[in-house]
Amino acid sequence: MRLPLFRPYRMFPQFDHLSDSECEKYVRDAYINTPGLTAKVPIIAAVLATALWYIGWPIAFVTLPLASYVPMPPSAEWRLVAYIVLGVAFVSLTYFLTRDLGVYFGIRRELRRSNCRKCGQSLQGLPIHSAGADPDPAKQFVRCTECGRRWVLLDLGLSPRDLIPFEQRVVDSRVATRR
Ligand SMILES: [Zn+2]
């Protein structure tokens, strides 16, 4: 799906316990919940980079004595080839770097979802209470141990699984074979 130019999710120490595929879940959530950062901004940046390169360079070439500052191939044909190839590389790099930066901020937002909105304390590992007998997600809540605020999981956009500490999420392969 993504070109692994670099893996922005590996910048989070919380993910050290998790496999790449588990982290990809957070990448997908970031794409779903922050489409502006992960999809629109990289495209806008790529368009700007294209304009900067393919309009900026010709203007600079005509108006400035570039040949004495910038190393260029001697023949006009090779200059054209270098100009086009380096332009494609510049635009691609701009796109991938801004996209990974957007994914980084998107994941950061996803991770903060499991923190208390009032005091910032992590809600992971807290017992989930339920108001009423039916397993209605709108009635499941946790209480922040730091400030005592009660949070309904649905309001935070969380599922019970999101509150399991990362290091406990590995499923034991023997789980179904035990008697
Ligand atoms: Zn709190």
PDB file of N, CA and C in Angstrom, residues 61-150:
ATOM      1  N   PHE A  61      16.911  30.497 -14.271  1.00  0.00           N
ATOM      2  CA  PHE A  61      17.919  30.240 -15.302  1.00  0.00           C
ATOM      3  C   PHE A  61      18.081  31.438 -16.230  1.00  0.00           C
ATOM      4  N   VAL A  62      16.949  32.097 -16.531  1.00  0.00           N
ATOM      5  CA  VAL A  62      16.991  33.240 -17.454  1.00  0.00           C
ATOM      6  C   VAL A  62      17.504  34.490 -16.754  1.00  0.00           C
ATOM      7  N   THR A  63      17.131  34.658 -15.474  1.00  0.00           N
ATOM      8  CA  THR A  63      17.429  35.937 -14.817  1.00  0.00           C
ATOM      9  C   THR A  63      18.747  35.940 -14.037  1.00  0.00           C
ATOM     10  N   LEU A  64      19.205  34.745 -13.594  1.00  0.00           N
ATOM     11  CA  LEU A  64      20.408  34.708 -12.759  1.00  0.00           C
ATOM     12  C   LEU A  64      21.551  34.010 -13.495  1.00  0.00           C
ATOM     13  N   PRO A  65      22.791  34.364 -13.178  1.00  0.00           N
ATOM     14  CA  PRO A  65      23.940  33.662 -13.788  1.00  0.00           C
ATOM     15  C   PRO A  65      24.174  32.315 -13.102  1.00  0.00           C
ATOM     16  N   LEU A  66      23.210  31.382 -13.286  1.00  0.00           N
ATOM     17  CA  LEU A  66      23.224  30.120 -12.551  1.00  0.00           C
ATOM     18  C   LEU A  66      24.422  29.242 -12.869  1.00  0.00           C
ATOM     19  N   ALA A  67      24.831  29.255 -14.138  1.00  0.00           N
ATOM     20  CA  ALA A  67      25.865  28.328 -14.594  1.00  0.00           C
ATOM     21  C   ALA A  67      27.156  28.442 -13.785  1.00  0.00           C
ATOM     22  N   SER A  68      27.412  29.635 -13.214  1.00  0.00           N
ATOM     23  CA  SER A  68      28.650  29.800 -12.452  1.00  0.00           C
ATOM     24  C   SER A  68      28.491  29.327 -11.006  1.00  0.00           C
ATOM     25  N   TYR A  69      27.248  29.086 -10.545  1.00  0.00           N
ATOM     26  CA  TYR A  69      27.027  28.630  -9.159  1.00  0.00           C
ATOM     27  C   TYR A  69      26.633  27.161  -9.068  1.00  0.00           C
ATOM     28  N   VAL A  70      25.774  26.720 -10.011  1.00  0.00           N
ATOM     29  CA  VAL A  70      25.224  25.374  -9.940  1.00  0.00           C
ATOM     30  C   VAL A  70      25.944  24.477 -10.933  1.00  0.00           C
ATOM     31  N   PRO A  71      26.444  23.305 -10.449  1.00  0.00           N
ATOM     32  CA  PRO A  71      27.090  22.389 -11.399  1.00  0.00           C
ATOM     33  C   PRO A  71      26.059  21.827 -12.382  1.00  0.00           C
ATOM     34  N   MET A  72      26.284  22.032 -13.682  1.00  0.00           N
ATOM     35  CA  MET A  72      25.330  21.560 -14.698  1.00  0.00           C
ATOM     36  C   MET A  72      26.082  20.808 -15.788  1.00  0.00           C
ATOM     37  N   PRO A  73      25.375  19.840 -16.415  1.00  0.00           N
ATOM     38  CA  PRO A  73      25.999  19.173 -17.564  1.00  0.00           C
ATOM     39  C   PRO A  73      26.281  20.198 -18.666  1.00  0.00           C
ATOM     40  N   PRO A  74      27.351  19.983 -19.447  1.00  0.00           N
ATOM     41  CA  PRO A  74      27.724  20.992 -20.442  1.00  0.00           C
ATOM     42  C   PRO A  74      26.715  21.138 -21.585  1.00  0.00           C
ATOM     43  N   SER A  75      26.107  20.001 -22.034  1.00  0.00           N
ATOM     44  CA  SER A  75      25.233  20.123 -23.201  1.00  0.00           C
ATOM     45  C   SER A  75      23.800  20.440 -22.790  1.00  0.00           C
ATOM     46  N   ALA A  76      23.070  21.088 -23.682  1.00  0.00           N
ATOM     47  CA  ALA A  76      21.696  21.504 -23.400  1.00  0.00           C
ATOM     48  C   ALA A  76      20.781  20.303 -23.220  1.00  0.00           C
ATOM     49  N   GLU A  77      21.033  19.201 -24.025  1.00  0.00           N
ATOM     50  CA  GLU A  77      20.174  18.015 -23.909  1.00  0.00           C
ATOM     51  C   GLU A  77      20.262  17.406 -22.516  1.00  0.00           C
ATOM     52  N   TRP A  78      21.494  17.248 -22.010  1.00  0.00           N
ATOM     53  CA  TRP A  78      21.676  16.645 -20.686  1.00  0.00           C
ATOM     54  C   TRP A  78      21.155  17.549 -19.580  1.00  0.00           C
ATOM     55  N   ARG A  79      21.254  18.848 -19.801  1.00  0.00           N
ATOM     56  CA  ARG A  79      20.677  19.777 -18.822  1.00  0.00           C
ATOM     57  C   ARG A  79      19.177  19.569 -18.718  1.00  0.00           C
ATOM     58  N   LEU A  80      18.546  19.367 -19.879  1.00  0.00           N
ATOM     59  CA  LEU A  80      17.097  19.149 -19.907  1.00  0.00           C
ATOM     60  C   LEU A  80      16.742  17.845 -19.192  1.00  0.00           C
ATOM     61  N   VAL A  81      17.538  16.788 -19.496  1.00  0.00           N
ATOM     62  CA  VAL A  81      17.288  15.484 -18.850  1.00  0.00           C
ATOM     63  C   VAL A  81      17.429  15.610 -17.331  1.00  0.00           C
ATOM     64  N   ALA A  82      18.521  16.250 -16.876  1.00  0.00           N
ATOM     65  CA  ALA A  82      18.763  16.405 -15.439  1.00  0.00           C
ATOM     66  C   ALA A  82      17.637  17.216 -14.807  1.00  0.00           C
ATOM     67  N   TYR A  83      17.195  18.242 -15.524  1.00  0.00           N
ATOM     68  CA  TYR A  83      16.134  19.123 -15.021  1.00  0.00           C
ATOM     69  C   TYR A  83      14.840  18.339 -14.803  1.00  0.00           C
ATOM     70  N   ILE A  84      14.475  17.510 -15.782  1.00  0.00           N
ATOM     71  CA  ILE A  84      13.226  16.740 -15.674  1.00  0.00           C
ATOM     72  C   ILE A  84      13.342  15.661 -14.600  1.00  0.00           C
ATOM     73  N   VAL A  85      14.450  14.875 -14.639  1.00  0.00           N
ATOM     74  CA  VAL A  85      14.614  13.759 -13.702  1.00  0.00           C
ATOM     75  C   VAL A  85      14.693  14.262 -12.261  1.00  0.00           C
ATOM     76  N   LEU A  86      15.512  15.298 -12.037  1.00  0.00           N
ATOM     77  CA  LEU A  86      15.638  15.823 -10.674  1.00  0.00           C
ATOM     78  C   LEU A  86      14.327  16.446 -10.214  1.00  0.00           C
ATOM     79  N   GLY A  87      13.572  17.018 -11.153  1.00  0.00           N
ATOM     80  CA  GLY A  87      12.267  17.590 -10.810  1.00  0.00           C
ATOM     81  C   GLY A  87      11.315  16.526 -10.314  1.00  0.00           C
ATOM     82  N   VAL A  88      11.261  15.381 -11.023  1.00  0.00           N
ATOM     83  CA  VAL A  88      10.394  14.273 -10.597  1.00  0.00           C
ATOM     84  C   VAL A  88      10.814  13.787  -9.209  1.00  0.00           C
ATOM     85  N   ALA A  89      12.132  13.662  -8.996  1.00  0.00           N
ATOM     86  CA  ALA A  89      12.634  13.207  -7.693  1.00  0.00           C
ATOM     87  C   ALA A  89      12.261  14.201  -6.597  1.00  0.00           C
ATOM     88  N   PHE A  90      12.408  15.491  -6.899  1.00  0.00           N
ATOM     89  CA  PHE A  90      12.105  16.545  -5.908  1.00  0.00           C
ATOM     90  C   PHE A  90      10.624  16.517  -5.531  1.00  0.00           C
ATOM     91  N   VAL A  91       9.745  16.399  -6.541  1.00  0.00           N
ATOM     92  CA  VAL A  91       8.300  16.390  -6.278  1.00  0.00           C
ATOM     93  C   VAL A  91       7.917  15.123  -5.498  1.00  0.00           C
ATOM     94  N   SER A  92       8.469  13.959  -5.898  1.00  0.00           N
ATOM     95  CA  SER A  92       8.146  12.711  -5.190  1.00  0.00           C
ATOM     96  C   SER A  92       8.583  12.785  -3.733  1.00  0.00           C
ATOM     97  N   LEU A  93       9.801  13.277  -3.523  1.00  0.00           N
ATOM     98  CA  LEU A  93      10.325  13.360  -2.163  1.00  0.00           C
ATOM     99  C   LEU A  93       9.460  14.288  -1.312  1.00  0.00           C
ATOM    100  N   THR A  94       9.067  15.425  -1.896  1.00  0.00           N
ATOM    101  CA  THR A  94       8.183  16.353  -1.170  1.00  0.00           C
ATOM    102  C   THR A  94       6.898  15.654  -0.783  1.00  0.00           C
ATOM    103  N   TYR A  95       6.321  14.900  -1.757  1.00  0.00           N
ATOM    104  CA  TYR A  95       5.058  14.209  -1.478  1.00  0.00           C
ATOM    105  C   TYR A  95       5.223  13.199  -0.350  1.00  0.00           C
ATOM    106  N   PHE A  96       6.229  12.326  -0.463  1.00  0.00           N
ATOM    107  CA  PHE A  96       6.362  11.248   0.523  1.00  0.00           C
ATOM    108  C   PHE A  96       6.731  11.782   1.911  1.00  0.00           C
ATOM    109  N   LEU A  97       7.576  12.819   1.953  1.00  0.00           N
ATOM    110  CA  LEU A  97       7.965  13.349   3.266  1.00  0.00           C
ATOM    111  C   LEU A  97       6.791  14.033   3.953  1.00  0.00           C
ATOM    112  N   THR A  98       6.014  14.840   3.203  1.00  0.00           N
ATOM    113  CA  THR A  98       4.865  15.498   3.841  1.00  0.00           C
ATOM    114  C   THR A  98       3.811  14.465   4.218  1.00  0.00           C
ATOM    115  N   ARG A  99       3.669  13.409   3.405  1.00  0.00           N
ATOM    116  CA  ARG A  99       2.691  12.375   3.740  1.00  0.00           C
ATOM    117  C   ARG A  99       3.095  11.663   5.039  1.00  0.00           C
ATOM    118  N   ASP A 100       4.367  11.291   5.151  1.00  0.00           N
ATOM    119  CA  ASP A 100       4.812  10.610   6.364  1.00  0.00           C
ATOM    120  C   ASP A 100       4.702  11.527   7.583  1.00  0.00           C
ATOM    121  N   LEU A 101       4.952  12.815   7.366  1.00  0.00           N
ATOM    122  CA  LEU A 101       4.789  13.784   8.452  1.00  0.00           C
ATOM    123  C   LEU A 101       3.314  13.858   8.854  1.00  0.00           C
ATOM    124  N   GLY A 102       2.426  13.873   7.862  1.00  0.00           N
ATOM    125  CA  GLY A 102       0.987  13.887   8.138  1.00  0.00           C
ATOM    126  C   GLY A 102       0.554  12.633   8.861  1.00  0.00           C
ATOM    127  N   VAL A 103       1.077  11.468   8.431  1.00  0.00           N
ATOM    128  CA  VAL A 103       0.758  10.204   9.098  1.00  0.00           C
ATOM    129  C   VAL A 103       1.256  10.246  10.541  1.00  0.00           C
ATOM    130  N   TYR A 104       2.447  10.832  10.732  1.00  0.00           N
ATOM    131  CA  TYR A 104       2.998  10.943  12.085  1.00  0.00           C
ATOM    132  C   TYR A 104       2.049  11.723  13.000  1.00  0.00           C
ATOM    133  N   PHE A 105       1.594  12.901  12.537  1.00  0.00           N
ATOM    134  CA  PHE A 105       0.698  13.711  13.366  1.00  0.00           C
ATOM    135  C   PHE A 105      -0.663  13.029  13.531  1.00  0.00           C
ATOM    136  N   GLY A 106      -1.107  12.311  12.484  1.00  0.00           N
ATOM    137  CA  GLY A 106      -2.367  11.577  12.570  1.00  0.00           C
ATOM    138  C   GLY A 106      -2.296  10.484  13.621  1.00  0.00           C
ATOM    139  N   ILE A 107      -1.187   9.728  13.628  1.00  0.00           N
ATOM    140  CA  ILE A 107      -1.017   8.654  14.621  1.00  0.00           C
ATOM    141  C   ILE A 107      -0.946   9.253  16.020  1.00  0.00           C
ATOM    142  N   ARG A 108      -0.249  10.395  16.137  1.00  0.00           N
ATOM    143  CA  ARG A 108      -0.140  11.035  17.443  1.00  0.00           C
ATOM    144  C   ARG A 108      -1.538  11.364  17.974  1.00  0.00           C
ATOM    145  N   ARG A 109      -2.391  11.822  17.074  1.00  0.00           N
ATOM    146  CA  ARG A 109      -3.767  12.127  17.465  1.00  0.00           C
ATOM    147  C   ARG A 109      -4.515  10.854  17.867  1.00  0.00           C
ATOM    148  N   GLU A 110      -4.289   9.774  17.101  1.00  0.00           N
ATOM    149  CA  GLU A 110      -4.947   8.506  17.434  1.00  0.00           C
ATOM    150  C   GLU A 110      -4.527   8.017  18.819  1.00  0.00           C
ATOM    151  N   LEU A 111      -3.238   8.178  19.135  1.00  0.00           N
ATOM    152  CA  LEU A 111      -2.742   7.713  20.429  1.00  0.00           C
ATOM    153  C   LEU A 111      -3.314   8.541  21.571  1.00  0.00           C
ATOM    154  N   ARG A 112      -3.480   9.854  21.318  1.00  0.00           N
ATOM    155  CA  ARG A 112      -4.000  10.727  22.376  1.00  0.00           C
ATOM    156  C   ARG A 112      -5.463  10.460  22.659  1.00  0.00           C
ATOM    157  N   ARG A 113      -6.122   9.767  21.728  1.00  0.00           N
ATOM    158  CA  ARG A 113      -7.517   9.422  21.907  1.00  0.00           C
ATOM    159  C   ARG A 113      -7.724   8.597  23.180  1.00  0.00           C
ATOM    160  N   SER A 114      -6.728   7.781  23.540  1.00  0.00           N
ATOM    161  CA  SER A 114      -6.884   6.955  24.744  1.00  0.00           C
ATOM    162  C   SER A 114      -6.324   7.651  25.984  1.00  0.00           C
ATOM    163  N   ASN A 115      -6.132   8.977  25.897  1.00  0.00           N
ATOM    164  CA  ASN A 115      -5.755   9.753  27.090  1.00  0.00           C
ATOM    165  C   ASN A 115      -6.973  10.523  27.586  1.00  0.00           C
ATOM    166  N   CYS A 116      -6.973  10.838  28.861  1.00  0.00           N
ATOM    167  CA  CYS A 116      -8.038  11.666  29.422  1.00  0.00           C
ATOM    168  C   CYS A 116      -8.003  13.036  28.742  1.00  0.00           C
ATOM    169  N   ARG A 117      -9.164  13.507  28.259  1.00  0.00           N
ATOM    170  CA  ARG A 117      -9.200  14.802  27.554  1.00  0.00           C
ATOM    171  C   ARG A 117      -8.997  15.968  28.511  1.00  0.00           C
ATOM    172  N   LYS A 118      -9.231  15.701  29.781  1.00  0.00           N
ATOM    173  CA  LYS A 118      -9.152  16.797  30.751  1.00  0.00           C
ATOM    174  C   LYS A 118      -7.735  16.955  31.284  1.00  0.00           C
ATOM    175  N   CYS A 119      -7.115  15.856  31.709  1.00  0.00           N
ATOM    176  CA  CYS A 119      -5.808  15.982  32.363  1.00  0.00           C
ATOM    177  C   CYS A 119      -4.676  15.305  31.600  1.00  0.00           C
ATOM    178  N   GLY A 120      -5.002  14.529  30.532  1.00  0.00           N
ATOM    179  CA  GLY A 120      -3.940  13.945  29.721  1.00  0.00           C
ATOM    180  C   GLY A 120      -3.438  12.598  30.199  1.00  0.00           C
ATOM    181  N   GLN A 121      -3.923  12.139  31.339  1.00  0.00           N
ATOM    182  CA  GLN A 121      -3.513  10.843  31.878  1.00  0.00           C
ATOM    183  C   GLN A 121      -3.985   9.712  30.951  1.00  0.00           C
ATOM    184  N   SER A 122      -3.137   8.689  30.759  1.00  0.00           N
ATOM    185  CA  SER A 122      -3.533   7.566  29.909  1.00  0.00           C
ATOM    186  C   SER A 122      -4.655   6.769  30.568  1.00  0.00           C
ATOM    187  N   LEU A 123      -5.639   6.404  29.751  1.00  0.00           N
ATOM    188  CA  LEU A 123      -6.774   5.628  30.276  1.00  0.00           C
ATOM    189  C   LEU A 123      -6.569   4.139  30.023  1.00  0.00           C
ATOM    190  N   GLN A 124      -5.450   3.764  29.405  1.00  0.00           N
ATOM    191  CA  GLN A 124      -5.199   2.351  29.099  1.00  0.00           C
ATOM    192  C   GLN A 124      -5.065   1.540  30.377  1.00  0.00           C
ATOM    193  N   GLY A 125      -5.639   0.349  30.355  1.00  0.00           N
ATOM    194  CA  GLY A 125      -5.520  -0.551  31.491  1.00  0.00           C
ATOM    195  C   GLY A 125      -6.575  -0.330  32.557  1.00  0.00           C
ATOM    196  N   LEU A 126      -7.398   0.739  32.403  1.00  0.00           N
ATOM    197  CA  LEU A 126      -8.429   0.998  33.422  1.00  0.00           C
ATOM    198  C   LEU A 126      -9.609   0.049  33.217  1.00  0.00           C
ATOM    199  N   PRO A 127     -10.289  -0.321  34.293  1.00  0.00           N
ATOM    200  CA  PRO A 127     -11.471  -1.178  34.142  1.00  0.00           C
ATOM    201  C   PRO A 127     -12.598  -0.421  33.444  1.00  0.00           C
ATOM    202  N   ILE A 128     -13.309  -1.147  32.556  1.00  0.00           N
ATOM    203  CA  ILE A 128     -14.409  -0.533  31.822  1.00  0.00           C
ATOM    204  C   ILE A 128     -15.702  -0.854  32.555  1.00  0.00           C
ATOM    205  N   HIS A 129     -16.416   0.166  32.940  1.00  0.00           N
ATOM    206  CA  HIS A 129     -17.693  -0.014  33.637  1.00  0.00           C
ATOM    207  C   HIS A 129     -18.818   0.098  32.632  1.00  0.00           C
ATOM    208  N   SER A 130     -19.952  -0.454  33.005  1.00  0.00           N
ATOM    209  CA  SER A 130     -21.100  -0.384  32.122  1.00  0.00           C
ATOM    210  C   SER A 130     -22.324   0.024  32.928  1.00  0.00           C
ATOM    211  N   ALA A 131     -23.063   1.006  32.371  1.00  0.00           N
ATOM    212  CA  ALA A 131     -24.295   1.427  33.031  1.00  0.00           C
ATOM    213  C   ALA A 131     -25.435   0.611  32.441  1.00  0.00           C
ATOM    214  N   GLY A 132     -25.913  -0.357  33.181  1.00  0.00           N
ATOM    215  CA  GLY A 132     -26.955  -1.226  32.649  1.00  0.00           C
ATOM    216  C   GLY A 132     -26.384  -2.555  32.229  1.00  0.00           C
ATOM    217  N   ALA A 133     -27.251  -3.510  31.978  1.00  0.00           N
ATOM    218  CA  ALA A 133     -26.814  -4.877  31.719  1.00  0.00           C
ATOM    219  C   ALA A 133     -26.427  -5.105  30.262  1.00  0.00           C
ATOM    220  N   ASP A 134     -27.045  -4.391  29.329  1.00  0.00           N
ATOM    221  CA  ASP A 134     -26.776  -4.665  27.908  1.00  0.00           C
ATOM    222  C   ASP A 134     -25.440  -4.045  27.494  1.00  0.00           C
ATOM    223  N   PRO A 135     -24.699  -4.727  26.607  1.00  0.00           N
ATOM    224  CA  PRO A 135     -23.366  -4.232  26.215  1.00  0.00           C
ATOM    225  C   PRO A 135     -23.459  -3.107  25.174  1.00  0.00           C
ATOM    226  N   ASP A 136     -24.139  -2.062  25.534  1.00  0.00           N
ATOM    227  CA  ASP A 136     -24.302  -0.916  24.647  1.00  0.00           C
ATOM    228  C   ASP A 136     -23.037  -0.050  24.710  1.00  0.00           C
ATOM    229  N   PRO A 137     -22.346   0.165  23.586  1.00  0.00           N
ATOM    230  CA  PRO A 137     -21.108   0.952  23.639  1.00  0.00           C
ATOM    231  C   PRO A 137     -21.325   2.372  24.152  1.00  0.00           C
ATOM    232  N   ALA A 138     -22.554   2.875  24.015  1.00  0.00           N
ATOM    233  CA  ALA A 138     -22.818   4.228  24.512  1.00  0.00           C
ATOM    234  C   ALA A 138     -22.935   4.264  26.026  1.00  0.00           C
ATOM    235  N   LYS A 139     -22.951   3.090  26.652  1.00  0.00           N
ATOM    236  CA  LYS A 139     -23.094   3.049  28.115  1.00  0.00           C
ATOM    237  C   LYS A 139     -21.817   2.550  28.792  1.00  0.00           C
ATOM    238  N   GLN A 140     -20.790   2.268  27.997  1.00  0.00           N
ATOM    239  CA  GLN A 140     -19.536   1.810  28.596  1.00  0.00           C
ATOM    240  C   GLN A 140     -18.660   3.014  28.901  1.00  0.00           C
ATOM    241  N   PHE A 141     -18.119   3.034  30.090  1.00  0.00           N
ATOM    242  CA  PHE A 141     -17.310   4.197  30.456  1.00  0.00           C
ATOM    243  C   PHE A 141     -16.116   3.797  31.321  1.00  0.00           C
ATOM    244  N   VAL A 142     -15.138   4.670  31.367  1.00  0.00           N
ATOM    245  CA  VAL A 142     -14.005   4.517  32.281  1.00  0.00           C
ATOM    246  C   VAL A 142     -13.921   5.789  33.122  1.00  0.00           C
ATOM    247  N   ARG A 143     -13.296   5.647  34.273  1.00  0.00           N
ATOM    248  CA  ARG A 143     -13.121   6.816  35.118  1.00  0.00           C
ATOM    249  C   ARG A 143     -11.637   7.098  35.245  1.00  0.00           C
ATOM    250  N   CYS A 144     -11.243   8.314  34.910  1.00  0.00           N
ATOM    251  CA  CYS A 144      -9.829   8.693  34.968  1.00  0.00           C
ATOM    252  C   CYS A 144      -9.340   8.593  36.407  1.00  0.00           C
ATOM    253  N   THR A 145      -8.217   7.894  36.605  1.00  0.00           N
ATOM    254  CA  THR A 145      -7.712   7.723  37.970  1.00  0.00           C
ATOM    255  C   THR A 145      -7.065   9.006  38.482  1.00  0.00           C
ATOM    256  N   GLU A 146      -6.726   9.903  37.591  1.00  0.00           N
ATOM    257  CA  GLU A 146      -6.017  11.123  37.993  1.00  0.00           C
ATOM    258  C   GLU A 146      -6.988  12.234  38.423  1.00  0.00           C
ATOM    259  N   CYS A 147      -7.988  12.503  37.572  1.00  0.00           N
ATOM    260  CA  CYS A 147      -8.880  13.630  37.868  1.00  0.00           C
ATOM    261  C   CYS A 147     -10.305  13.190  38.182  1.00  0.00           C
ATOM    262  N   GLY A 148     -10.596  11.887  38.021  1.00  0.00           N
ATOM    263  CA  GLY A 148     -11.909  11.392  38.404  1.00  0.00           C
ATOM    264  C   GLY A 148     -12.999  11.604  37.374  1.00  0.00           C
ATOM    265  N   ARG A 149     -12.644  12.193  36.221  1.00  0.00           N
ATOM    266  CA  ARG A 149     -13.643  12.462  35.191  1.00  0.00           C
ATOM    267  C   ARG A 149     -14.100  11.148  34.555  1.00  0.00           C
ATOM    268  N   ARG A 150     -15.402  11.066  34.259  1.00  0.00           N
ATOM    269  CA  ARG A 150     -15.994   9.854  33.680  1.00  0.00           C
ATOM    270  C   ARG A 150     -16.086  10.048  32.171  1.00  0.00           C
TER     271      ARG A 150
END
